[in-house]
Amino acid sequence: MNTTVTALRRLAAMAGAALLGVAAVPATAHATPEPKAPKDFVALSDVDPTIIQEMRYFTEHDFVGEPIDGYKKPMCILTRPAAKALHKAQAGLRKQGYSLKVYDCYRPQRAVDHFVRWAKDLDDQRMKAEFYPRVDKTRLFADGYIAEKSGHSRGSTVDLTVVKLPARPTRAYVPGEPLTPCYGPKKERFPDNSVDMGTGFDCFDTLAHTDDPRIKGVQRANRDLLRNALSGQGFVNLPEEWWHYTYKPELYPDTYFDFPVARRSLTGR
């Protein structure tokens, strides 16, 4: 009888050890690895470190009011041809005493999905007073401000502006601070060290249309300065957004990538 009890106890102990061994396997062992960028994607800073980067979607200062999914680092990633073309545009602008400043470059599909979820949540309007004061949130899809796919995810599209050199620092956004309309006079908008383009970045308003006739004088000259610098290097503007340009021809005209915005997405291939 004692021999039988001892054997049963040994079997129970072995079973318990086996269960502990299974439980001890790290959860990450079965996690799907993050996708990597194709070899012809680069960090813009490796091609031209003089271009200023203010990656808005890594911060809380965007139309959603929080960092956006997929932005692991505040860095600009682009296809190599687009990055090289920006480098050439930057060289021309620097001779005139200006610099490019990028707000967004490659954008993973998970970030676009984040925008879509936010747009469908009509109760979340915390950033309305700055980014879409005159647009009802129910109209964001119909009016084209939000879509389920973005050219940014193909890697050759960039949102950018022009800064007068020497560049002054831009103060950090403080979450919860009072907001002012993105289309107001420059001195009343959230401070930006860029030249006056007539609206702030990501302004959901018809004044942001590149050739809106209400944009005149210095503001018109500044938009033309940006467009002339970029169009000469193969970039095409989106007429509804003065800051939005796509390098043509695109390397990946039909592919929407979802690797994270991070240095590790460009390494270990």
Tab-separated table of C-alpha atoms in Angstrom:
chain	number	residue	atom	x	y	z
A	1	MET	CA	0.000	0.000	0.000
A	2	ASN	CA	2.805	2.411	0.897
A	3	THR	CA	4.535	1.597	-2.378
A	4	THR	CA	1.375	2.472	-4.319
A	5	VAL	CA	0.907	5.776	-2.476
A	6	THR	CA	4.521	6.711	-3.081
A	7	ALA	CA	4.180	5.994	-6.800
A	8	LEU	CA	1.022	8.069	-7.043
A	9	ARG	CA	2.703	10.950	-5.278
A	10	ARG	CA	5.609	10.794	-7.715
A	11	LEU	CA	3.244	10.856	-10.683
A	12	ALA	CA	1.401	13.869	-9.230
A	13	ALA	CA	4.666	15.679	-8.666
A	14	MET	CA	5.780	15.027	-12.245
A	15	ALA	CA	2.435	16.264	-13.610
A	16	GLY	CA	2.691	19.416	-11.513
A	17	ALA	CA	6.214	20.083	-12.726
A	18	ALA	CA	5.060	19.665	-16.316
A	19	LEU	CA	2.260	22.174	-15.802
A	20	LEU	CA	4.667	24.661	-14.239
A	21	GLY	CA	6.967	24.227	-17.193
A	22	VAL	CA	4.181	25.115	-19.623
A	23	ALA	CA	3.173	28.138	-17.564
A	24	ALA	CA	6.757	29.330	-17.462
A	25	VAL	CA	6.974	29.704	-21.259
A	26	PRO	CA	7.068	33.454	-21.969
A	27	ALA	CA	3.991	34.824	-23.724
A	28	THR	CA	6.253	36.567	-26.221
A	29	ALA	CA	7.537	33.209	-27.454
A	30	HIS	CA	4.367	32.836	-29.524
A	31	ALA	CA	3.888	36.522	-30.396
A	32	THR	CA	3.861	37.440	-34.069
A	33	PRO	CA	7.007	39.460	-34.864
A	34	GLU	CA	6.495	43.031	-36.029
A	35	PRO	CA	6.775	43.490	-39.812
A	36	LYS	CA	9.915	45.129	-41.191
A	37	ALA	CA	10.266	47.792	-43.839
A	38	PRO	CA	11.495	46.831	-47.310
A	39	LYS	CA	15.175	47.607	-47.885
A	40	ASP	CA	14.391	50.702	-49.948
A	41	PHE	CA	12.896	52.517	-46.930
A	42	VAL	CA	15.230	54.839	-45.000
A	43	ALA	CA	15.285	57.214	-42.068
A	44	LEU	CA	15.183	60.749	-43.437
A	45	SER	CA	17.797	61.840	-40.886
A	46	ASP	CA	20.268	59.411	-42.488
A	47	VAL	CA	19.764	61.090	-45.868
A	48	ASP	CA	19.517	64.714	-44.690
A	49	PRO	CA	19.997	65.486	-40.984
A	50	THR	CA	19.374	69.214	-41.595
A	51	ILE	CA	15.646	68.785	-42.285
A	52	ILE	CA	13.721	69.639	-39.118
A	53	GLN	CA	11.426	66.941	-37.761
A	54	GLU	CA	8.367	67.636	-35.598
A	55	MET	CA	6.533	64.334	-35.698
A	56	ARG	CA	3.090	65.315	-34.453
A	57	TYR	CA	1.501	61.870	-34.258
A	58	PHE	CA	4.082	60.762	-31.702
A	59	THR	CA	2.658	63.455	-29.410
A	60	GLU	CA	-0.686	64.477	-27.954
A	61	HIS	CA	-0.828	67.588	-30.137
A	62	ASP	CA	-2.864	66.217	-33.015
A	63	PHE	CA	-6.544	66.152	-33.950
A	64	VAL	CA	-7.105	62.985	-31.884
A	65	GLY	CA	-5.458	64.389	-28.760
A	66	GLU	CA	-3.198	61.415	-28.031
A	67	PRO	CA	-0.175	59.610	-29.521
A	68	ILE	CA	-1.244	57.554	-32.519
A	69	ASP	CA	-0.864	53.780	-32.815
A	70	GLY	CA	2.319	52.676	-34.562
A	71	TYR	CA	4.463	55.723	-33.809
A	72	LYS	CA	7.106	54.151	-31.570
A	73	LYS	CA	9.697	56.871	-32.205
A	74	PRO	CA	9.481	60.513	-33.385
A	75	MET	CA	11.200	59.903	-36.698
A	76	CYS	CA	10.519	60.293	-40.409
A	77	ILE	CA	10.724	57.164	-42.562
A	78	LEU	CA	10.354	57.339	-46.353
A	79	THR	CA	11.219	55.415	-49.473
A	80	ARG	CA	14.767	56.230	-50.503
A	81	PRO	CA	13.822	58.112	-53.714
A	82	ALA	CA	11.419	60.365	-51.776
A	83	ALA	CA	14.031	61.045	-49.099
A	84	LYS	CA	16.683	61.898	-51.698
A	85	ALA	CA	14.272	64.241	-53.471
A	86	LEU	CA	13.580	66.024	-50.169
A	87	HIS	CA	17.322	66.381	-49.693
A	88	LYS	CA	17.581	68.172	-53.040
A	89	ALA	CA	14.639	70.449	-52.198
A	90	GLN	CA	16.246	71.233	-48.850
A	91	ALA	CA	19.510	72.209	-50.510
A	92	GLY	CA	17.701	74.777	-52.637
A	93	LEU	CA	15.739	76.209	-49.722
A	94	ARG	CA	18.804	76.498	-47.489
A	95	LYS	CA	20.436	78.726	-50.094
A	96	GLN	CA	17.465	81.067	-49.625
A	97	GLY	CA	17.673	80.976	-45.830
A	98	TYR	CA	14.938	78.402	-45.180
A	99	SER	CA	14.583	74.787	-44.073
A	100	LEU	CA	11.962	72.135	-44.584
A	101	LYS	CA	10.171	70.798	-41.499
A	102	VAL	CA	8.299	67.497	-41.651
A	103	TYR	CA	5.227	66.729	-39.537
A	104	ASP	CA	4.521	63.224	-40.846
A	105	CYS	CA	6.062	60.821	-43.355
A	106	TYR	CA	5.421	57.093	-43.660
A	107	ARG	CA	2.273	56.246	-41.667
A	108	PRO	CA	1.490	52.634	-40.691
A	109	GLN	CA	-1.952	51.242	-41.467
A	110	ARG	CA	-2.590	50.769	-37.737
A	111	ALA	CA	-2.331	54.558	-37.369
A	112	VAL	CA	-4.921	55.048	-40.098
A	113	ASP	CA	-7.140	52.541	-38.301
A	114	HIS	CA	-6.715	54.629	-35.129
A	115	PHE	CA	-7.946	57.706	-37.027
A	116	VAL	CA	-10.965	55.776	-38.307
A	117	ARG	CA	-11.931	54.567	-34.817
A	118	TRP	CA	-11.612	58.096	-33.477
A	119	ALA	CA	-13.721	59.560	-36.293
A	120	LYS	CA	-16.533	57.106	-35.531
A	121	ASP	CA	-16.541	58.076	-31.847
A	122	LEU	CA	-18.694	61.190	-32.056
A	123	ASP	CA	-18.436	61.789	-28.310
A	124	ASP	CA	-14.668	62.420	-28.479
A	125	GLN	CA	-14.302	66.011	-29.629
A	126	ARG	CA	-11.580	67.176	-27.245
A	127	MET	CA	-9.449	68.745	-30.034
A	128	LYS	CA	-12.289	70.208	-32.126
A	129	ALA	CA	-11.639	73.829	-31.105
A	130	GLU	CA	-8.240	73.748	-32.801
A	131	PHE	CA	-8.352	71.277	-35.673
A	132	TYR	CA	-11.949	71.263	-36.973
A	133	PRO	CA	-13.899	74.160	-35.424
A	134	ARG	CA	-16.184	74.658	-38.443
A	135	VAL	CA	-16.645	71.007	-39.426
A	136	ASP	CA	-19.203	68.710	-37.825
A	137	LYS	CA	-17.490	65.465	-36.848
A	138	THR	CA	-20.216	63.477	-38.591
A	139	ARG	CA	-18.884	64.913	-41.879
A	140	LEU	CA	-15.215	63.853	-41.556
A	141	PHE	CA	-15.550	60.831	-43.873
A	142	ALA	CA	-17.910	62.443	-46.376
A	143	ASP	CA	-15.770	65.563	-46.653
A	144	GLY	CA	-12.592	63.540	-47.170
A	145	TYR	CA	-10.743	64.455	-44.004
A	146	ILE	CA	-10.601	60.844	-42.799
A	147	ALA	CA	-10.349	57.700	-44.954
A	148	GLU	CA	-9.690	54.005	-44.356
A	149	LYS	CA	-6.530	54.123	-46.484
A	150	SER	CA	-3.809	56.758	-46.718
A	151	GLY	CA	-1.136	57.394	-49.314
A	152	HIS	CA	1.242	57.924	-46.398
A	153	SER	CA	1.199	54.163	-45.799
A	154	ARG	CA	2.857	53.632	-49.186
A	155	GLY	CA	5.968	55.466	-48.014
A	156	SER	CA	6.391	58.293	-50.534
A	157	THR	CA	4.043	60.904	-49.053
A	158	VAL	CA	5.097	63.586	-46.589
A	159	ASP	CA	3.403	66.400	-44.633
A	160	LEU	CA	5.704	69.383	-44.291
A	161	THR	CA	6.224	73.116	-44.116
A	162	VAL	CA	8.980	75.758	-44.339
A	163	VAL	CA	10.915	77.349	-41.477
A	164	LYS	CA	12.959	80.552	-41.664
A	165	LEU	CA	16.568	80.055	-40.535
A	166	PRO	CA	17.871	80.187	-37.924
A	167	ALA	CA	14.979	78.082	-36.644
A	168	ARG	CA	13.436	79.161	-33.365
A	169	PRO	CA	12.265	76.455	-30.961
A	170	THR	CA	8.558	75.657	-30.789
A	171	ARG	CA	7.138	75.330	-27.290
A	172	ALA	CA	5.678	72.007	-26.245
A	173	TYR	CA	1.934	71.466	-26.259
A	174	VAL	CA	0.422	71.094	-22.790
A	175	PRO	CA	-2.490	68.590	-22.780
A	176	GLY	CA	-5.684	70.290	-21.693
A	177	GLU	CA	-4.508	73.805	-22.498
A	178	PRO	CA	-7.026	76.184	-24.141
A	179	LEU	CA	-7.258	75.615	-27.891
A	180	THR	CA	-7.505	78.207	-30.645
A	181	PRO	CA	-8.739	77.721	-34.243
A	182	CYS	CA	-6.171	76.464	-36.725
A	183	TYR	CA	-7.365	79.013	-39.309
A	184	GLY	CA	-6.995	82.094	-37.093
A	185	PRO	CA	-4.275	84.740	-37.432
A	186	LYS	CA	-0.798	83.283	-36.898
A	187	LYS	CA	-0.277	85.130	-33.616
A	188	GLU	CA	-3.475	83.549	-32.254
A	189	ARG	CA	-2.866	79.964	-33.451
A	190	PHE	CA	-0.811	77.435	-31.521
A	191	PRO	CA	2.799	78.659	-31.928
A	192	ASP	CA	4.805	77.061	-34.718
A	193	ASN	CA	8.260	78.132	-35.880
A	194	SER	CA	7.222	77.758	-39.519
A	195	VAL	CA	6.437	80.628	-41.850
A	196	ASP	CA	2.789	81.701	-42.031
A	197	MET	CA	0.897	79.376	-44.363
A	198	GLY	CA	-2.533	80.761	-43.517
A	199	THR	CA	-3.554	77.786	-41.341
A	200	GLY	CA	-1.853	75.379	-39.018
A	201	PHE	CA	-0.968	71.804	-39.944
A	202	ASP	CA	-3.863	69.327	-40.127
A	203	CYS	CA	-6.439	72.089	-40.242
A	204	PHE	CA	-9.742	70.525	-41.333
A	205	ASP	CA	-10.967	73.603	-43.145
A	206	THR	CA	-11.288	74.831	-46.734
A	207	LEU	CA	-8.732	77.548	-45.965
A	208	ALA	CA	-6.162	74.746	-45.973
A	209	HIS	CA	-6.823	74.125	-49.681
A	210	THR	CA	-3.539	75.023	-51.338
A	211	ASP	CA	-5.016	77.497	-53.828
A	212	ASP	CA	-7.899	78.857	-51.761
A	213	PRO	CA	-8.396	82.412	-53.130
A	214	ARG	CA	-8.675	83.860	-49.625
A	215	ILE	CA	-4.992	83.094	-49.070
A	216	LYS	CA	-3.068	86.117	-50.324
A	217	GLY	CA	0.072	88.159	-49.806
A	218	VAL	CA	2.789	86.638	-47.619
A	219	GLN	CA	0.734	83.512	-46.926
A	220	ARG	CA	0.309	82.869	-50.657
A	221	ALA	CA	4.025	83.499	-51.248
A	222	ASN	CA	4.937	81.009	-48.536
A	223	ARG	CA	2.711	78.288	-49.967
A	224	ASP	CA	4.221	78.905	-53.395
A	225	LEU	CA	7.724	78.753	-51.908
A	226	LEU	CA	7.026	75.275	-50.559
A	227	ARG	CA	5.298	74.077	-53.720
A	228	ASN	CA	8.009	75.369	-56.049
A	229	ALA	CA	10.771	73.786	-53.979
A	230	LEU	CA	9.051	70.396	-54.003
A	231	SER	CA	7.478	70.274	-57.452
A	232	GLY	CA	10.900	70.822	-58.979
A	233	GLN	CA	12.024	67.557	-57.373
A	234	GLY	CA	9.080	65.386	-58.414
A	235	PHE	CA	6.564	65.989	-55.617
A	236	VAL	CA	2.868	66.466	-56.347
A	237	ASN	CA	0.609	68.408	-53.975
A	238	LEU	CA	-2.785	67.273	-52.698
A	239	PRO	CA	-4.954	70.327	-53.503
A	240	GLU	CA	-6.984	70.045	-50.288
A	241	GLU	CA	-3.921	70.242	-48.016
A	242	TRP	CA	-1.123	72.757	-48.531
A	243	TRP	CA	1.248	70.565	-46.451
A	244	HIS	CA	0.656	67.227	-48.252
A	245	TYR	CA	3.030	66.092	-51.039
A	246	THR	CA	3.693	62.758	-52.751
A	247	TYR	CA	6.853	61.863	-54.642
A	248	LYS	CA	6.147	60.476	-58.110
A	249	PRO	CA	6.537	57.853	-59.382
A	250	GLU	CA	5.890	55.943	-56.165
A	251	LEU	CA	7.880	52.793	-55.515
A	252	TYR	CA	4.822	51.143	-53.966
A	253	PRO	CA	1.729	52.694	-55.567
A	254	ASP	CA	-0.591	49.894	-54.446
A	255	THR	CA	0.942	48.665	-51.160
A	256	TYR	CA	-0.124	49.871	-47.717
A	257	PHE	CA	2.489	48.940	-45.123
A	258	ASP	CA	2.013	48.432	-41.391
A	259	PHE	CA	5.492	48.243	-39.862
A	260	PRO	CA	5.945	50.563	-36.834
A	261	VAL	CA	7.629	53.950	-37.079
A	262	ALA	CA	10.855	52.971	-35.323
A	263	ARG	CA	14.533	52.533	-36.108
A	264	ARG	CA	14.204	48.785	-35.518
A	265	SER	CA	11.793	48.589	-38.470
A	266	LEU	CA	14.753	49.466	-40.705
A	267	THR	CA	17.265	47.023	-39.162
A	268	GLY	CA	17.709	43.303	-38.736
A	269	ARG	CA	16.598	42.473	-42.254
